[in-house]
GROMACS .gro file of N, CA and C in nm:
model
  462
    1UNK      N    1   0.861  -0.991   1.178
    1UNK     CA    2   0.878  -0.931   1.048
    1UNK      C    3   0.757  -0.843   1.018
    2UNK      N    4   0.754  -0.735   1.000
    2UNK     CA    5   0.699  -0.611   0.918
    2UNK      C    6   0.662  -0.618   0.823
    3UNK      N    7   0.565  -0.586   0.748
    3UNK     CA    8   0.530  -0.553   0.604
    3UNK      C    9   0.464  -0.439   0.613
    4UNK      N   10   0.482  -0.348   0.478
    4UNK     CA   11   0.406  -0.230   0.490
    4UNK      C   12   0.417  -0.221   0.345
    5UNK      N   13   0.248  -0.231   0.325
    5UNK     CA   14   0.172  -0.258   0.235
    5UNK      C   15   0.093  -0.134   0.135
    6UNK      N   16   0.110  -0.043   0.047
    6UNK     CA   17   0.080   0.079   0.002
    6UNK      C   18   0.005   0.050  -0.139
    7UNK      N   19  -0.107   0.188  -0.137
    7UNK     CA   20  -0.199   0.199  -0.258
    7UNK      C   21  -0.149   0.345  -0.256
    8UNK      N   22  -0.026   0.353  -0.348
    8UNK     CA   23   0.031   0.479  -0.377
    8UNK      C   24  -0.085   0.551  -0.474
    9UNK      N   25  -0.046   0.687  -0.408
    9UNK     CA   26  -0.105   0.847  -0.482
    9UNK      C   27  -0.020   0.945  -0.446
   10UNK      N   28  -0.058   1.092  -0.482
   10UNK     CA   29  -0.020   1.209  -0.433
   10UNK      C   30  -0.057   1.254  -0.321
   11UNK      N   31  -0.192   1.279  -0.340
   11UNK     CA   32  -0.278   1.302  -0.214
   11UNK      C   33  -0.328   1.217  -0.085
   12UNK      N   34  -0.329   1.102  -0.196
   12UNK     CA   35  -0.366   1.000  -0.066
   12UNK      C   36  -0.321   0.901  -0.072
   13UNK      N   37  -0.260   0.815   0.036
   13UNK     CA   38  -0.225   0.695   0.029
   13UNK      C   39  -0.216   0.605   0.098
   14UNK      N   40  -0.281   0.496   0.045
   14UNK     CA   41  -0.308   0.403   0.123
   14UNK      C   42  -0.267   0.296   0.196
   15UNK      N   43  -0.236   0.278   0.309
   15UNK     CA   44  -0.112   0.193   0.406
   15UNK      C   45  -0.179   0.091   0.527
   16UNK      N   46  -0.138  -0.033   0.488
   16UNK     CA   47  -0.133  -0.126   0.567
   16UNK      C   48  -0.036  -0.198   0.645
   17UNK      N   49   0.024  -0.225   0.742
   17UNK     CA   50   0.110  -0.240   0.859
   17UNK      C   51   0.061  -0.384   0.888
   18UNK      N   52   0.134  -0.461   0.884
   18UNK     CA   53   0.124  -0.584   0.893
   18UNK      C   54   0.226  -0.693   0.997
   19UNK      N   55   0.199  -0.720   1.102
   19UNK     CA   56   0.306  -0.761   1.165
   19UNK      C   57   0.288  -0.962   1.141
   20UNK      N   58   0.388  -1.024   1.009
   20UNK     CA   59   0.408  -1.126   1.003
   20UNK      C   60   0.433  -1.247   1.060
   21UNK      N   61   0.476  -1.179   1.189
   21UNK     CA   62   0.514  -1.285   1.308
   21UNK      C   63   0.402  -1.347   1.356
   22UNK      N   64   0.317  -1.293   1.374
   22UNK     CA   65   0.174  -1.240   1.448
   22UNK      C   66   0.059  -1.256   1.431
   23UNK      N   67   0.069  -1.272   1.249
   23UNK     CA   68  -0.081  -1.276   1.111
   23UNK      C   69  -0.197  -1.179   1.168
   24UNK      N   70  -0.128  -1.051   1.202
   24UNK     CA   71  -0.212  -0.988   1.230
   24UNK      C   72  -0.185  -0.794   1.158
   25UNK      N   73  -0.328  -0.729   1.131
   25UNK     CA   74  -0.276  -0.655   1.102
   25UNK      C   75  -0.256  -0.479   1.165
   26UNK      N   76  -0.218  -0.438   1.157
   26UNK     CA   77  -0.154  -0.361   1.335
   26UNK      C   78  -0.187  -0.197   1.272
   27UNK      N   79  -0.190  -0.148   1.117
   27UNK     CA   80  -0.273  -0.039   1.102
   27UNK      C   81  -0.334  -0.104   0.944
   28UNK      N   82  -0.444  -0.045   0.889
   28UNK     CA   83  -0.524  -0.031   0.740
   28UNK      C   84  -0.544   0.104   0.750
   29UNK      N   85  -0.512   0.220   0.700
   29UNK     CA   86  -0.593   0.340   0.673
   29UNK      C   87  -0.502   0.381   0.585
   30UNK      N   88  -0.511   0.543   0.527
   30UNK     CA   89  -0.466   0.628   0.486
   30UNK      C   90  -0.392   0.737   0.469
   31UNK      N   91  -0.272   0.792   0.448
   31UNK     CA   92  -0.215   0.949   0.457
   31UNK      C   93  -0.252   1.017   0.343
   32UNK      N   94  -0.366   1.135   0.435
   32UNK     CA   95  -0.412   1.216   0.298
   32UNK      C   96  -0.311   1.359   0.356
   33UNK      N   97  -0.297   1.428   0.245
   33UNK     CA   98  -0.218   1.518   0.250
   33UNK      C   99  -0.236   1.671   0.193
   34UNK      N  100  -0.298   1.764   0.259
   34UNK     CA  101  -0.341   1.834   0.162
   34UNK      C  102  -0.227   2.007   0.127
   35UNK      N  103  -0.172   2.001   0.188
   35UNK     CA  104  -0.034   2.078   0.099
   35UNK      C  105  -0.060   2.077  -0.019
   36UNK      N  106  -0.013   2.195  -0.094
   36UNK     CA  107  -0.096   2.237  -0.238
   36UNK      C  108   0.060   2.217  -0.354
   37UNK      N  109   0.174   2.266  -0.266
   37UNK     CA  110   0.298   2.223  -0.322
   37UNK      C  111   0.352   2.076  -0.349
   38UNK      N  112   0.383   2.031  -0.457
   38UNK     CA  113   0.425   1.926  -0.490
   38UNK      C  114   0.508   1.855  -0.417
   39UNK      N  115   0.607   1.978  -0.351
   39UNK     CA  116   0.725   1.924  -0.261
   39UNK      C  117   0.723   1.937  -0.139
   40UNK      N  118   0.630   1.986  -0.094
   40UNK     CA  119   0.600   1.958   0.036
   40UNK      C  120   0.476   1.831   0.046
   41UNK      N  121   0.419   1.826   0.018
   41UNK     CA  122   0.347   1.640  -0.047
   41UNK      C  123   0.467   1.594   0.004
   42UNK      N  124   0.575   1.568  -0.120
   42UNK     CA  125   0.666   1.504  -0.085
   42UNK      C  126   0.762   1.495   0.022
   43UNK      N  127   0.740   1.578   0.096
   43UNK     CA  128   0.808   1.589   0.248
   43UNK      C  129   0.718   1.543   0.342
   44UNK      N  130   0.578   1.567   0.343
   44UNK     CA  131   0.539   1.517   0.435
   44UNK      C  132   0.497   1.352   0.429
   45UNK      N  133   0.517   1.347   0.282
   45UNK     CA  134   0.518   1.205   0.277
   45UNK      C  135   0.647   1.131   0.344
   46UNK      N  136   0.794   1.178   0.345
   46UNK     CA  137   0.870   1.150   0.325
   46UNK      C  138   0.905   1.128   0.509
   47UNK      N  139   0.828   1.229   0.569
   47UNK     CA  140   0.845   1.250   0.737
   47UNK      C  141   0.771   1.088   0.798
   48UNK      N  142   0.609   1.107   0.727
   48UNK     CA  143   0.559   1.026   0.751
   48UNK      C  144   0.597   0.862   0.751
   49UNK      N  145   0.631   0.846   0.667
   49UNK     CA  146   0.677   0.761   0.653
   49UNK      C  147   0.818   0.717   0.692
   50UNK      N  148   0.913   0.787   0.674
   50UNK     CA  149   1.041   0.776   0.811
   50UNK      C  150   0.967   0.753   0.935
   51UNK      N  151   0.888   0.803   0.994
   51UNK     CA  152   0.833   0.775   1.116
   51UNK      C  153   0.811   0.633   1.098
   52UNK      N  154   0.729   0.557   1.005
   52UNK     CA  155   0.661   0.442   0.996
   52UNK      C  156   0.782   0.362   1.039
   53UNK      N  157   0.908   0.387   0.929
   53UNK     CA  158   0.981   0.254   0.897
   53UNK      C  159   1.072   0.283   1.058
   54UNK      N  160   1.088   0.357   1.070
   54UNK     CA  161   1.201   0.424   1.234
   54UNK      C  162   1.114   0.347   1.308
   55UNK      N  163   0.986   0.323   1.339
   55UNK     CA  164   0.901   0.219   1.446
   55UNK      C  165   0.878   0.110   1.415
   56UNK      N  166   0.881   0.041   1.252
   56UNK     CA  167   0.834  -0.076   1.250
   56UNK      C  168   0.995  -0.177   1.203
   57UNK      N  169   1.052  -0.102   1.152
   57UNK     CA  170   1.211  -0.146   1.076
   57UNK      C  171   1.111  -0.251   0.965
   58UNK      N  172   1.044  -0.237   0.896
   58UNK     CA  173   1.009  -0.309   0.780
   58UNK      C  174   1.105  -0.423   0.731
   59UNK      N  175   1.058  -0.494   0.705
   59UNK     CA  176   1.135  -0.587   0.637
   59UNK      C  177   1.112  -0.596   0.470
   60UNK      N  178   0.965  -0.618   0.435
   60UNK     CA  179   0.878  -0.572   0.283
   60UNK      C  180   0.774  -0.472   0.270
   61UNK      N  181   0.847  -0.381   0.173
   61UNK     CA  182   0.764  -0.324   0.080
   61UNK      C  183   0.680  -0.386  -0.033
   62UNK      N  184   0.586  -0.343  -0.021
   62UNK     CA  185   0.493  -0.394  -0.135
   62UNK      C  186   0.408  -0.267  -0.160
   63UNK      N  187   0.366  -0.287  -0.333
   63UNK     CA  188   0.261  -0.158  -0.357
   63UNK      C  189   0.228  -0.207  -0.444
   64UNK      N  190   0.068  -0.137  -0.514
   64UNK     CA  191  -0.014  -0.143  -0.643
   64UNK      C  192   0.132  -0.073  -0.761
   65UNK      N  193   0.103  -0.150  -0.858
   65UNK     CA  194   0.152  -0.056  -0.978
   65UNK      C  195   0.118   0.055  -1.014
   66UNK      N  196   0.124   0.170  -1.022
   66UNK     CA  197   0.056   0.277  -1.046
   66UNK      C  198   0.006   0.275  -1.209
   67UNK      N  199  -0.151   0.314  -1.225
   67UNK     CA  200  -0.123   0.313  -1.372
   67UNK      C  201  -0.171   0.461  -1.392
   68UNK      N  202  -0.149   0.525  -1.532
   68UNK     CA  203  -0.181   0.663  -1.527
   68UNK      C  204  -0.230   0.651  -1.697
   69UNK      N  205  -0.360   0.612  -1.652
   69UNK     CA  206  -0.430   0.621  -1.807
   69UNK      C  207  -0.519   0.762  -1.817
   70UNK      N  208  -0.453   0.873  -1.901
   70UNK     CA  209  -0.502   1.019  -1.884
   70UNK      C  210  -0.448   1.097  -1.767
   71UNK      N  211  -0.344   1.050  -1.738
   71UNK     CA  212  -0.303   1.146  -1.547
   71UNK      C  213  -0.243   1.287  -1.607
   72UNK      N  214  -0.144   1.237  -1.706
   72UNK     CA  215  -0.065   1.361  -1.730
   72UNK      C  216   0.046   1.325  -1.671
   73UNK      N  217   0.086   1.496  -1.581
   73UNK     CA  218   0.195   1.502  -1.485
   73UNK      C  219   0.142   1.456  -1.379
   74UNK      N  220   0.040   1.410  -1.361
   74UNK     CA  221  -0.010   1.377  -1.186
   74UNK      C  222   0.077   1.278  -1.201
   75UNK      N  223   0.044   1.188  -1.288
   75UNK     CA  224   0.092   1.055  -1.261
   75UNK      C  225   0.246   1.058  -1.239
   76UNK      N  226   0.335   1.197  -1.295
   76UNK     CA  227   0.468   1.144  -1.301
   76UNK      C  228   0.488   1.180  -1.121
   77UNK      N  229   0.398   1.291  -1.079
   77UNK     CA  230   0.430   1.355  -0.958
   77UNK      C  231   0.360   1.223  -0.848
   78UNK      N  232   0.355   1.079  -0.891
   78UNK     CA  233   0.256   1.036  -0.810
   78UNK      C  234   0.377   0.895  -0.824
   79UNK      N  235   0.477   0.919  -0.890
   79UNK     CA  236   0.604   0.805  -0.917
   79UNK      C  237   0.725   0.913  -0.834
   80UNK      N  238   0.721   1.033  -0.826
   80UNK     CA  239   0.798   1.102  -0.730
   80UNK      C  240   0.771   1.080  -0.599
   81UNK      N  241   0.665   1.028  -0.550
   81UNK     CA  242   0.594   1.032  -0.410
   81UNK      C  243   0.646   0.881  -0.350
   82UNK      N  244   0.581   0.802  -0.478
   82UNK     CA  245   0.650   0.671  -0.486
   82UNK      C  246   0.808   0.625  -0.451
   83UNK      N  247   0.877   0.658  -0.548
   83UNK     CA  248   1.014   0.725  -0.556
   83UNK      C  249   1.068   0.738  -0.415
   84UNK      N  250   1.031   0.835  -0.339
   84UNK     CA  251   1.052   0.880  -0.173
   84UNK      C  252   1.039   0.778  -0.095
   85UNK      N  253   0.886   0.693  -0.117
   85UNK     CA  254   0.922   0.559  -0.016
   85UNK      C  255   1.042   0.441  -0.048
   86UNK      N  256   0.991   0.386  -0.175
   86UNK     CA  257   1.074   0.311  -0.226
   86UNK      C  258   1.218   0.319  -0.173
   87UNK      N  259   1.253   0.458  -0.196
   87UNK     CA  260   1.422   0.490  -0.140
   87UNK      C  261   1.407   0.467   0.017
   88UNK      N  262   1.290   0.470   0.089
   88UNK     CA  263   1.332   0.505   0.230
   88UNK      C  264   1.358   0.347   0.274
   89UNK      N  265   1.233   0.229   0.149
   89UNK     CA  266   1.298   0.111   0.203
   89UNK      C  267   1.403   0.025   0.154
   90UNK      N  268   1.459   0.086   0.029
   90UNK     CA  269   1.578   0.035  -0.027
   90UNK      C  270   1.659   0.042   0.108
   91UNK      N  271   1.692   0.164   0.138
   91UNK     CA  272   1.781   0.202   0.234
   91UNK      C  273   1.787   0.142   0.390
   92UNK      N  274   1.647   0.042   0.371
   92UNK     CA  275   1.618  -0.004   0.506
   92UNK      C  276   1.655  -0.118   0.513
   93UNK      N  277   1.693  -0.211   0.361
   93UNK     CA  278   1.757  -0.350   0.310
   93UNK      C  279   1.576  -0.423   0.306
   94UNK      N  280   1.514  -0.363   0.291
   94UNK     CA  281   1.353  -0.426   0.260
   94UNK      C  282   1.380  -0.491   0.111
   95UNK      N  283   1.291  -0.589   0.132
   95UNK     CA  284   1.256  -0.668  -0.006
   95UNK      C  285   1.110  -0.540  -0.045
   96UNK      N  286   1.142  -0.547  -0.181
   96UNK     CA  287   1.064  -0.493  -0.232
   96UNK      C  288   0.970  -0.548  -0.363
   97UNK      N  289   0.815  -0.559  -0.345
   97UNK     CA  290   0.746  -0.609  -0.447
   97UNK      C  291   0.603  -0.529  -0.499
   98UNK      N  292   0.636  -0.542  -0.637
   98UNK     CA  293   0.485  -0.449  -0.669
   98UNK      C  294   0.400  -0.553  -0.738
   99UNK      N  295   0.258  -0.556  -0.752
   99UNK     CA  296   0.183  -0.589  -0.822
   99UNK      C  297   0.060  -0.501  -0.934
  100UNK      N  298   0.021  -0.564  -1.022
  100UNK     CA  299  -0.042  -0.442  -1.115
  100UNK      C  300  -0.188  -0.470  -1.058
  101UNK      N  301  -0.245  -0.398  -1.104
  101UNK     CA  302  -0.389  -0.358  -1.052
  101UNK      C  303  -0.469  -0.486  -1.058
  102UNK      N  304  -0.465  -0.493  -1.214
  102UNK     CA  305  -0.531  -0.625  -1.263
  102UNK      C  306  -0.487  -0.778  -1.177
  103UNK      N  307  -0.375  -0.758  -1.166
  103UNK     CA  308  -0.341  -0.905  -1.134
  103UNK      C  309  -0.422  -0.905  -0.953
  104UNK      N  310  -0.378  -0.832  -0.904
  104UNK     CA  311  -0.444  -0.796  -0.767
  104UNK      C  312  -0.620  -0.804  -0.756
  105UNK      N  313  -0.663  -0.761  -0.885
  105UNK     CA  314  -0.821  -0.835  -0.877
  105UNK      C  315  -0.828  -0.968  -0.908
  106UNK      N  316  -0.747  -0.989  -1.017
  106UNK     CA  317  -0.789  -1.135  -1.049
  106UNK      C  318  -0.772  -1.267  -0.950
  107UNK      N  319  -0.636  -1.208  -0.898
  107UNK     CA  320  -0.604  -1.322  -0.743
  107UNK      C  321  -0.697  -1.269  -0.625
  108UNK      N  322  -0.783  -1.178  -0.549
  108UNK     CA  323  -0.832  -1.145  -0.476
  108UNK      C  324  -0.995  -1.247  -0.538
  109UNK      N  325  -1.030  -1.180  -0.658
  109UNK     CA  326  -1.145  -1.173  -0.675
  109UNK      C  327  -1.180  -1.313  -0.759
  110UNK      N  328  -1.093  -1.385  -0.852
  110UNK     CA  329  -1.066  -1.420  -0.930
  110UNK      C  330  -1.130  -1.362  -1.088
  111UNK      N  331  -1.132  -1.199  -1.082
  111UNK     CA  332  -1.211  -1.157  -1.178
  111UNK      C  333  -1.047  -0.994  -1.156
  112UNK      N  334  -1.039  -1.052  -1.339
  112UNK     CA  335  -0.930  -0.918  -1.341
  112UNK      C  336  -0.984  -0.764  -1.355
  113UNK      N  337  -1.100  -0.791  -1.394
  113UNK     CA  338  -1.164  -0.658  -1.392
  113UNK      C  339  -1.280  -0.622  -1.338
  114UNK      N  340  -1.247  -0.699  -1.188
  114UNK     CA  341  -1.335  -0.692  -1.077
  114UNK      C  342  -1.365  -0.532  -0.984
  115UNK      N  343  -1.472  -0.524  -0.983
  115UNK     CA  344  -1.490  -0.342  -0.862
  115UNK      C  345  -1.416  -0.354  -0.751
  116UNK      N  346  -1.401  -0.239  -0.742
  116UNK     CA  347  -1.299  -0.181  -0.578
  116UNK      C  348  -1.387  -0.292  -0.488
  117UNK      N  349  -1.536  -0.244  -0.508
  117UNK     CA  350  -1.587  -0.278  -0.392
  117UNK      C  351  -1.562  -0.438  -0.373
  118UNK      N  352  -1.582  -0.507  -0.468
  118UNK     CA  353  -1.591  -0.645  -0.451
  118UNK      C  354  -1.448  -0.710  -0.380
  119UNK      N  355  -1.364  -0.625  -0.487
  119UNK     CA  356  -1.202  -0.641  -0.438
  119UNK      C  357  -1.216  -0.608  -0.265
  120UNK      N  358  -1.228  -0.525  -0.152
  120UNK     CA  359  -1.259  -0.475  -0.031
  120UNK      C  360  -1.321  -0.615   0.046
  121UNK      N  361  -1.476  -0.623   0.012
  121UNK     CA  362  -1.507  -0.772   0.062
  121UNK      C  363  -1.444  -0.895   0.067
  122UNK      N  364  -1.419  -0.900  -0.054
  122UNK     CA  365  -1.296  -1.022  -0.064
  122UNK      C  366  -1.236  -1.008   0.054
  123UNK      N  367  -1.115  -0.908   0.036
  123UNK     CA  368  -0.965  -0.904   0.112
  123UNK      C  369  -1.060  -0.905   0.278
  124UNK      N  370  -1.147  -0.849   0.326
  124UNK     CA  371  -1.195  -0.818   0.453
  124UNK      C  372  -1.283  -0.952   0.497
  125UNK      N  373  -1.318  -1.026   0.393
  125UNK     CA  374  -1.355  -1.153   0.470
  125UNK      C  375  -1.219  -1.239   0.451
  126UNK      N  376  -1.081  -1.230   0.379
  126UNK     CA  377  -0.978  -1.330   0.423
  126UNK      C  378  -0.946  -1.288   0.553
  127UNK      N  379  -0.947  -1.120   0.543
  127UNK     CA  380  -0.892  -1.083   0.708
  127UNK      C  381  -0.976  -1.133   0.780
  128UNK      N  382  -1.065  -1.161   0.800
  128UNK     CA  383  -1.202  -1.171   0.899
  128UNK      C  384  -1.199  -1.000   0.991
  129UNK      N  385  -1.245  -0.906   0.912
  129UNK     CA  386  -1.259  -0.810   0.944
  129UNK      C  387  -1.356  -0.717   0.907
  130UNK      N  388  -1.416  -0.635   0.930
  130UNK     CA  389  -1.550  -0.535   0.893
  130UNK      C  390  -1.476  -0.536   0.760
  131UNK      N  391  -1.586  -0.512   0.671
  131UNK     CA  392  -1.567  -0.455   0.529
  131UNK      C  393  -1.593  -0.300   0.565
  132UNK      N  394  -1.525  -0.211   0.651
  132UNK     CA  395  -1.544  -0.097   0.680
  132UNK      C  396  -1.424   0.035   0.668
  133UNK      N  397  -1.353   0.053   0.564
  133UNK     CA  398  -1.274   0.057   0.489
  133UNK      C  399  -1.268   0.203   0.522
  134UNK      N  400  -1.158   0.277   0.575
  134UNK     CA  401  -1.145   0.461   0.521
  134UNK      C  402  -1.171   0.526   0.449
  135UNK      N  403  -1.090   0.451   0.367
  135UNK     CA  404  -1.169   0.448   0.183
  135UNK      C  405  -1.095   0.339   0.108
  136UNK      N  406  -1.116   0.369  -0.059
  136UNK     CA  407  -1.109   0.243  -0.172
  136UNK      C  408  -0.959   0.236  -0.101
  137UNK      N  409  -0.855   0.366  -0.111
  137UNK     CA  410  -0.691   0.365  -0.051
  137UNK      C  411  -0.688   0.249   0.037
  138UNK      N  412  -0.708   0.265   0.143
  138UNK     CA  413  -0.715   0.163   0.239
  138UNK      C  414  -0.783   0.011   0.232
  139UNK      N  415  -0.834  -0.002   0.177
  139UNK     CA  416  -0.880  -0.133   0.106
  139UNK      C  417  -0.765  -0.177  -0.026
  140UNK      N  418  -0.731  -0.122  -0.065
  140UNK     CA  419  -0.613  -0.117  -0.125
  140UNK      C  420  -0.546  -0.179  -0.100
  141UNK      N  421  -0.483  -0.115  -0.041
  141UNK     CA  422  -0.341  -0.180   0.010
  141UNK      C  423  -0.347  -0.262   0.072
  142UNK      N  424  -0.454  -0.283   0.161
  142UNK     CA  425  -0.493  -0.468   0.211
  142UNK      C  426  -0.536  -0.550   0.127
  143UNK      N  427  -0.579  -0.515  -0.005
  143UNK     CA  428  -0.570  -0.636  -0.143
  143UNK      C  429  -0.411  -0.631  -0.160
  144UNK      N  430  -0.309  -0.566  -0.171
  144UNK     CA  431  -0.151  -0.547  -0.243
  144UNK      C  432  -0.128  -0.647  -0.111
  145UNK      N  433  -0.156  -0.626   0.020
  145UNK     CA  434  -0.127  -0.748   0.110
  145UNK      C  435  -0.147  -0.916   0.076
  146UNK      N  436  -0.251  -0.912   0.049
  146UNK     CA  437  -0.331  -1.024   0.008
  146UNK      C  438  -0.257  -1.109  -0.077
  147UNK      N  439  -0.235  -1.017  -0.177
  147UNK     CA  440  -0.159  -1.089  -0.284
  147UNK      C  441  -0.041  -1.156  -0.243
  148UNK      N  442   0.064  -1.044  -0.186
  148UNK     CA  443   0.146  -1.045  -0.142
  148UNK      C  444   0.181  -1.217  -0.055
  149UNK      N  445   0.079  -1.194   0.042
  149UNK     CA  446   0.057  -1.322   0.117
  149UNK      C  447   0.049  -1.482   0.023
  150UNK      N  448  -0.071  -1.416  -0.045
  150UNK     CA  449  -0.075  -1.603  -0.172
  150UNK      C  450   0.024  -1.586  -0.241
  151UNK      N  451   0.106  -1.530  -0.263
  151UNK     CA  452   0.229  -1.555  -0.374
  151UNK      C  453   0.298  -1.580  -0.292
  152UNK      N  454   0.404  -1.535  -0.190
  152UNK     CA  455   0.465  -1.551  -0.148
  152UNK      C  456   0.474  -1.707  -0.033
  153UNK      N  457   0.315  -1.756  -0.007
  153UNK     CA  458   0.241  -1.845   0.056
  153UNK      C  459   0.313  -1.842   0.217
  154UNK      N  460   0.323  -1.710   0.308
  154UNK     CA  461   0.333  -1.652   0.401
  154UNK      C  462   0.231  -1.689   0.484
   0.00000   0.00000   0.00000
């Protein structure tokens, strides 16, 4: 079983690949994207990620909640991006689960309004792995794992 684990954006986003069978995790990094058009973002998100699920057949989706305190339209163009995966794993019969930001520090860190950074250490000493992160994206989405894992008790 598959999981693929996301710290949704426009530009960048953050993806963890998780093979459940295994307790191991098989990618942590990022798709940054720099296309200046909205809809091509969304295509190459949309390629990218067909590629992902066409090699891994996912079983769960999981992602951060997006929040958009001051975004504007980023934020709506950043629920369109969203939007694109979501459909690619509806369509794949994936279970799908989100968590909000806060709750994802408070179970990682036990502090809801804990720093990226602290949130990163955490999740990288459950992995037993470098705290050596792409960026905050990619640390990300291996906390939305994390969670994922103690709730579900996987």
């Amino acid at each position: 079983m598959y999981i693929l684990s996301l710290d949704p954006g426009l530009n960048n986003i953050g993806y963890t690949i998780y093979d459940n069978a295994k307790k191991i995790i098989i990618q942590n990094s990022e798709l940054t994207i720099v296309e200046k058009s909205l809809y091509k973002k969304l295509a190459v998100s949309y390629d990218f990620f067909l590629q992902l699920f066409n090699t891994y057949q996912f079983n769960v989706l999981i992602f951060e909640k997006p929040t958009f305190v001051n975004k504007g339209a980023s934020g709506q163009n950043i629920n369109f991006n969203l939007g694109t995966i979501i459909s690619l794993a509806a369509t794949n019969n994936c279970e799908i689960y989100d968590y909000a930001p806060k709750e994802i520090k408070k179970l990682s860190t036990g502090n809801s309004n804990a720093d990226k950074k602290i949130v990163a250490e955490k999740v990288a000493k459950y992995f037993t792995i470098d705290n050596k992160f792409s960026s905050n994206h990619a640390s990300d989405s291996l906390a939305v794992l994390f969670c994922y894992l103690l709730k579900t008790k996987e």
